Amino acid sequence: MQHRIDLQRWGPSGSGMVEAVEACVHCGFCLPACPTYRELGEEMDSPRGRILLMKEALEGNVPFSEVEPYIDRCLGCLACEPACPSGVSYHRLLHPFREHSHKAGAGTAVGRLRREALHRVLSSARLFRLSLHGARLAARLAPVLPSAFRHLLEFSRELPWPLPAALPLPAQVSAVGPRRGRVALLTGCAQSVLAPEISAAAARVLAANGVEVVIPPSQGCCGSLALHDGFLERARALARRTIESFSLDVDAVISTTAGCGSGMLEYPDLLADCVEAEAAEGLAAKVQDIHVYLQDLGLVIPPSLTEELVVVYQDACHLKHARGIEAQPRSLLQAVGNLHLVEIGDGGACCGSAGTYNLEQPEMASRLGEQKARRIAATGAEIVASGNIGCLVQIRRHLASIGSSLPVVHTVELLDRAYSGED
């Protein structure tokens, strides 16, 4: 695709954006893979259409404000990337474009302030917890609250209440038996509030397989939410803190959250022209999803559940589409005795969580969430497993909306249950 994008004007991210624009041959293979195109049937709500719109805005032919609604409706699920025969790195265009759109003043001032506030809240476990409590207390004010806060209120209503108590983790968990590895564990910000037991389960499962686990107490938000939403300066600040916290002598840095792991792999691009560039490369080289690490390591003794259990595994977008991680979670689950794995059969369609998407685009998110919930319920499974906290919350919420009480857990929680001998 021909372009007249001024690289100098758009800074360090310009080359990545130009490469993505040039690589797109407008073939249309991305169309059936895109959730919003499937739902809306509009060319401009497809990856191909959005690439053309972003190109026109970057060339100065179209105002950013006219492009923003279509870009806002993009989930960033990256289903388009593996579907693309030309290898377009759509995320290398989308994320910096969103930053330039913010800087160009696209949207309303209130909308920009709301987004800034939302990211500040979500990147701090303490603020997130306080905000969820505040949203519950503000239920009577719902009709007069700004729309984003009403969505946060509705979101908080669907969460297990009261919220799980904070679960302090030790700085180190010793390996059981001969040590086979040493890793650092990312605990996440939203996950540490909504489901702190996931990190605890991950530490126990790793330790049971001979892995020493270091849990840096100085860690915080990795910046992935800010990165995916185009707040790149904030993402850089959080990335620098994460790099400092995880500058450890470990074999791997383990993530139990698809979005976080994917975001940390983008640190080299994010910090390419910064003094931390080399450190960013070093950390990204160590980042591994827990499914991949355990599968590559090999389970010492495959665990077994005490009773038969039918499990359906749901692919998180940033595992399946962004990183090609599909076989490893299934292989781990299939290694568990008395566990029977079934499939959703929807090709890994997005559940609609997508970081902050379910707060900012609640109508589309709900449509996708309900579709996912109905497909899951139709499998006849007794429990749902997935590898991303956002997916777990979204699926649990929409299963409840269709009257299903099907439990939803992280894959590692099922492994932990099998190792502990619990039903």
mmCIF file of N, CA and C in Angstrom, residues 267-314:
data_model
loop_
_atom_site.group_PDB
_atom_site.id
_atom_site.type_symbol
_atom_site.label_atom_id
_atom_site.label_comp_id
_atom_site.label_asym_id
_atom_site.label_seq_id
_atom_site.Cartn_x
_atom_site.Cartn_y
_atom_site.Cartn_z
ATOM 1 N N TYR A 267 8.128 -4.680 25.143
ATOM 2 C CA TYR A 267 9.058 -3.724 25.758
ATOM 3 C C TYR A 267 10.190 -3.289 24.817
ATOM 4 N N PRO A 268 10.791 -4.188 24.037
ATOM 5 C CA PRO A 268 11.868 -3.726 23.145
ATOM 6 C C PRO A 268 11.414 -2.644 22.168
ATOM 7 N N ASP A 269 10.207 -2.759 21.612
ATOM 8 C CA ASP A 269 9.682 -1.701 20.742
ATOM 9 C C ASP A 269 9.360 -0.449 21.540
ATOM 10 N N LEU A 270 8.759 -0.649 22.703
ATOM 11 C CA LEU A 270 8.317 0.465 23.537
ATOM 12 C C LEU A 270 9.486 1.328 23.997
ATOM 13 N N LEU A 271 10.617 0.689 24.306
ATOM 14 C CA LEU A 271 11.778 1.397 24.858
ATOM 15 C C LEU A 271 12.963 1.404 23.890
ATOM 16 N N ALA A 272 12.673 1.276 22.596
ATOM 17 C CA ALA A 272 13.736 1.126 21.596
ATOM 18 C C ALA A 272 14.737 2.271 21.606
ATOM 19 N N ASP A 273 14.287 3.498 21.780
ATOM 20 C CA ASP A 273 15.176 4.664 21.736
ATOM 21 C C ASP A 273 15.507 5.196 23.126
ATOM 22 N N CYS A 274 15.333 4.367 24.135
ATOM 23 C CA CYS A 274 15.567 4.786 25.521
ATOM 24 C C CYS A 274 16.823 4.113 26.066
ATOM 25 N N VAL A 275 17.322 4.621 27.178
ATOM 26 C CA VAL A 275 18.529 4.053 27.775
ATOM 27 C C VAL A 275 18.285 2.626 28.262
ATOM 28 N N GLU A 276 17.017 2.266 28.468
ATOM 29 C CA GLU A 276 16.686 0.925 28.956
ATOM 30 C C GLU A 276 16.505 -0.088 27.827
ATOM 31 N N ALA A 277 16.865 0.282 26.598
ATOM 32 C CA ALA A 277 16.604 -0.586 25.447
ATOM 33 C C ALA A 277 17.210 -1.976 25.626
ATOM 34 N N GLU A 278 18.449 -2.040 26.058
ATOM 35 C CA GLU A 278 19.105 -3.343 26.212
ATOM 36 C C GLU A 278 18.456 -4.154 27.329
ATOM 37 N N ALA A 279 18.134 -3.479 28.425
ATOM 38 C CA ALA A 279 17.472 -4.164 29.536
ATOM 39 C C ALA A 279 16.091 -4.667 29.122
ATOM 40 N N ALA A 280 15.413 -3.890 28.276
ATOM 41 C CA ALA A 280 14.094 -4.304 27.784
ATOM 42 C C ALA A 280 14.212 -5.568 26.945
ATOM 43 N N GLU A 281 15.230 -5.627 26.103
ATOM 44 C CA GLU A 281 15.474 -6.829 25.292
ATOM 45 C C GLU A 281 15.747 -8.025 26.194
ATOM 46 N N GLY A 282 16.549 -7.786 27.242
ATOM 47 C CA GLY A 282 16.904 -8.880 28.143
ATOM 48 C C GLY A 282 15.708 -9.430 28.890
ATOM 49 N N LEU A 283 14.843 -8.539 29.378
ATOM 50 C CA LEU A 283 13.673 -9.014 30.116
ATOM 51 C C LEU A 283 12.705 -9.724 29.177
ATOM 52 N N ALA A 284 12.455 -9.127 28.009
ATOM 53 C CA ALA A 284 11.517 -9.741 27.065
ATOM 54 C C ALA A 284 11.955 -11.146 26.682
ATOM 55 N N ALA A 285 13.254 -11.367 26.600
ATOM 56 C CA ALA A 285 13.771 -12.689 26.244
ATOM 57 C C ALA A 285 13.467 -13.728 27.323
ATOM 58 N N LYS A 286 13.207 -13.272 28.545
ATOM 59 C CA LYS A 286 12.945 -14.205 29.652
ATOM 60 C C LYS A 286 11.450 -14.419 29.921
ATOM 61 N N VAL A 287 10.600 -13.570 29.351
ATOM 62 C CA VAL A 287 9.167 -13.656 29.648
ATOM 63 C C VAL A 287 8.578 -14.926 29.047
ATOM 64 N N GLN A 288 7.890 -15.704 29.886
ATOM 65 C CA GLN A 288 7.222 -16.916 29.417
ATOM 66 C C GLN A 288 5.853 -17.027 30.071
ATOM 67 N N ASP A 289 4.897 -17.482 29.302
ATOM 68 C CA ASP A 289 3.607 -17.809 29.877
ATOM 69 C C ASP A 289 3.745 -19.089 30.692
ATOM 70 N N ILE A 290 2.995 -19.195 31.778
ATOM 71 C CA ILE A 290 3.152 -20.340 32.669
ATOM 72 C C ILE A 290 2.820 -21.656 31.976
ATOM 73 N N HIS A 291 1.866 -21.662 31.050
ATOM 74 C CA HIS A 291 1.536 -22.892 30.327
ATOM 75 C C HIS A 291 2.746 -23.399 29.544
ATOM 76 N N VAL A 292 3.416 -22.465 28.860
ATOM 77 C CA VAL A 292 4.564 -22.832 28.031
ATOM 78 C C VAL A 292 5.718 -23.313 28.898
ATOM 79 N N TYR A 293 5.983 -22.586 29.980
ATOM 80 C CA TYR A 293 7.100 -22.964 30.849
ATOM 81 C C TYR A 293 6.898 -24.360 31.423
ATOM 82 N N LEU A 294 5.719 -24.636 31.944
ATOM 83 C CA LEU A 294 5.463 -25.951 32.549
ATOM 84 C C LEU A 294 5.485 -27.055 31.503
ATOM 85 N N GLN A 295 4.950 -26.786 30.330
ATOM 86 C CA GLN A 295 4.940 -27.804 29.286
ATOM 87 C C GLN A 295 6.355 -28.118 28.825
ATOM 88 N N ASP A 296 7.175 -27.080 28.642
ATOM 89 C CA ASP A 296 8.561 -27.301 28.224
ATOM 90 C C ASP A 296 9.370 -27.993 29.315
ATOM 91 N N LEU A 297 9.114 -27.623 30.556
ATOM 92 C CA LEU A 297 9.832 -28.238 31.683
ATOM 93 C C LEU A 297 9.428 -29.690 31.851
ATOM 94 N N GLY A 298 8.145 -29.959 31.688
ATOM 95 C CA GLY A 298 7.618 -31.307 31.911
ATOM 96 C C GLY A 298 7.204 -31.482 33.364
ATOM 97 N N LEU A 299 5.998 -31.961 33.573
ATOM 98 C CA LEU A 299 5.507 -32.174 34.933
ATOM 99 C C LEU A 299 6.248 -33.345 35.565
ATOM 100 N N VAL A 300 6.711 -33.162 36.789
ATOM 101 C CA VAL A 300 7.450 -34.228 37.485
ATOM 102 C C VAL A 300 6.565 -35.465 37.606
ATOM 103 N N ILE A 301 5.408 -35.268 38.183
ATOM 104 C CA ILE A 301 4.415 -36.338 38.290
ATOM 105 C C ILE A 301 3.080 -35.743 37.861
ATOM 106 N N PRO A 302 2.495 -36.206 36.754
ATOM 107 C CA PRO A 302 1.194 -35.662 36.355
ATOM 108 C C PRO A 302 0.179 -35.825 37.480
ATOM 109 N N PRO A 303 -0.496 -34.749 37.860
ATOM 110 C CA PRO A 303 -1.439 -34.821 38.984
ATOM 111 C C PRO A 303 -2.752 -35.467 38.548
ATOM 112 N N SER A 304 -3.606 -35.737 39.520
ATOM 113 C CA SER A 304 -4.892 -36.343 39.208
ATOM 114 C C SER A 304 -5.975 -35.768 40.115
ATOM 115 N N LEU A 305 -7.143 -35.530 39.540
ATOM 116 C CA LEU A 305 -8.305 -35.123 40.323
ATOM 117 C C LEU A 305 -8.909 -36.337 41.006
ATOM 118 N N THR A 306 -9.584 -36.126 42.103
ATOM 119 C CA THR A 306 -10.164 -37.249 42.842
ATOM 120 C C THR A 306 -11.446 -37.755 42.193
ATOM 121 N N GLU A 307 -12.084 -36.902 41.379
ATOM 122 C CA GLU A 307 -13.310 -37.307 40.685
ATOM 123 C C GLU A 307 -13.246 -36.859 39.226
ATOM 124 N N GLU A 308 -14.040 -37.488 38.381
ATOM 125 C CA GLU A 308 -14.113 -37.142 36.968
ATOM 126 C C GLU A 308 -14.623 -35.702 36.808
ATOM 127 N N LEU A 309 -14.025 -34.977 35.861
ATOM 128 C CA LEU A 309 -14.410 -33.590 35.644
ATOM 129 C C LEU A 309 -14.288 -33.257 34.158
ATOM 130 N N VAL A 310 -15.344 -32.684 33.584
ATOM 131 C CA VAL A 310 -15.326 -32.260 32.182
ATOM 132 C C VAL A 310 -14.991 -30.762 32.133
ATOM 133 N N VAL A 311 -13.916 -30.448 31.449
ATOM 134 C CA VAL A 311 -13.383 -29.083 31.416
ATOM 135 C C VAL A 311 -13.395 -28.560 29.986
ATOM 136 N N VAL A 312 -13.812 -27.307 29.807
ATOM 137 C CA VAL A 312 -13.676 -26.651 28.511
ATOM 138 C C VAL A 312 -12.617 -25.558 28.659
ATOM 139 N N TYR A 313 -11.665 -25.535 27.728
ATOM 140 C CA TYR A 313 -10.611 -24.527 27.753
ATOM 141 C C TYR A 313 -10.968 -23.406 26.784
ATOM 142 N N GLN A 314 -10.873 -22.158 27.257
ATOM 143 C CA GLN A 314 -11.148 -20.990 26.434
ATOM 144 C C GLN A 314 -9.840 -20.285 26.109
#
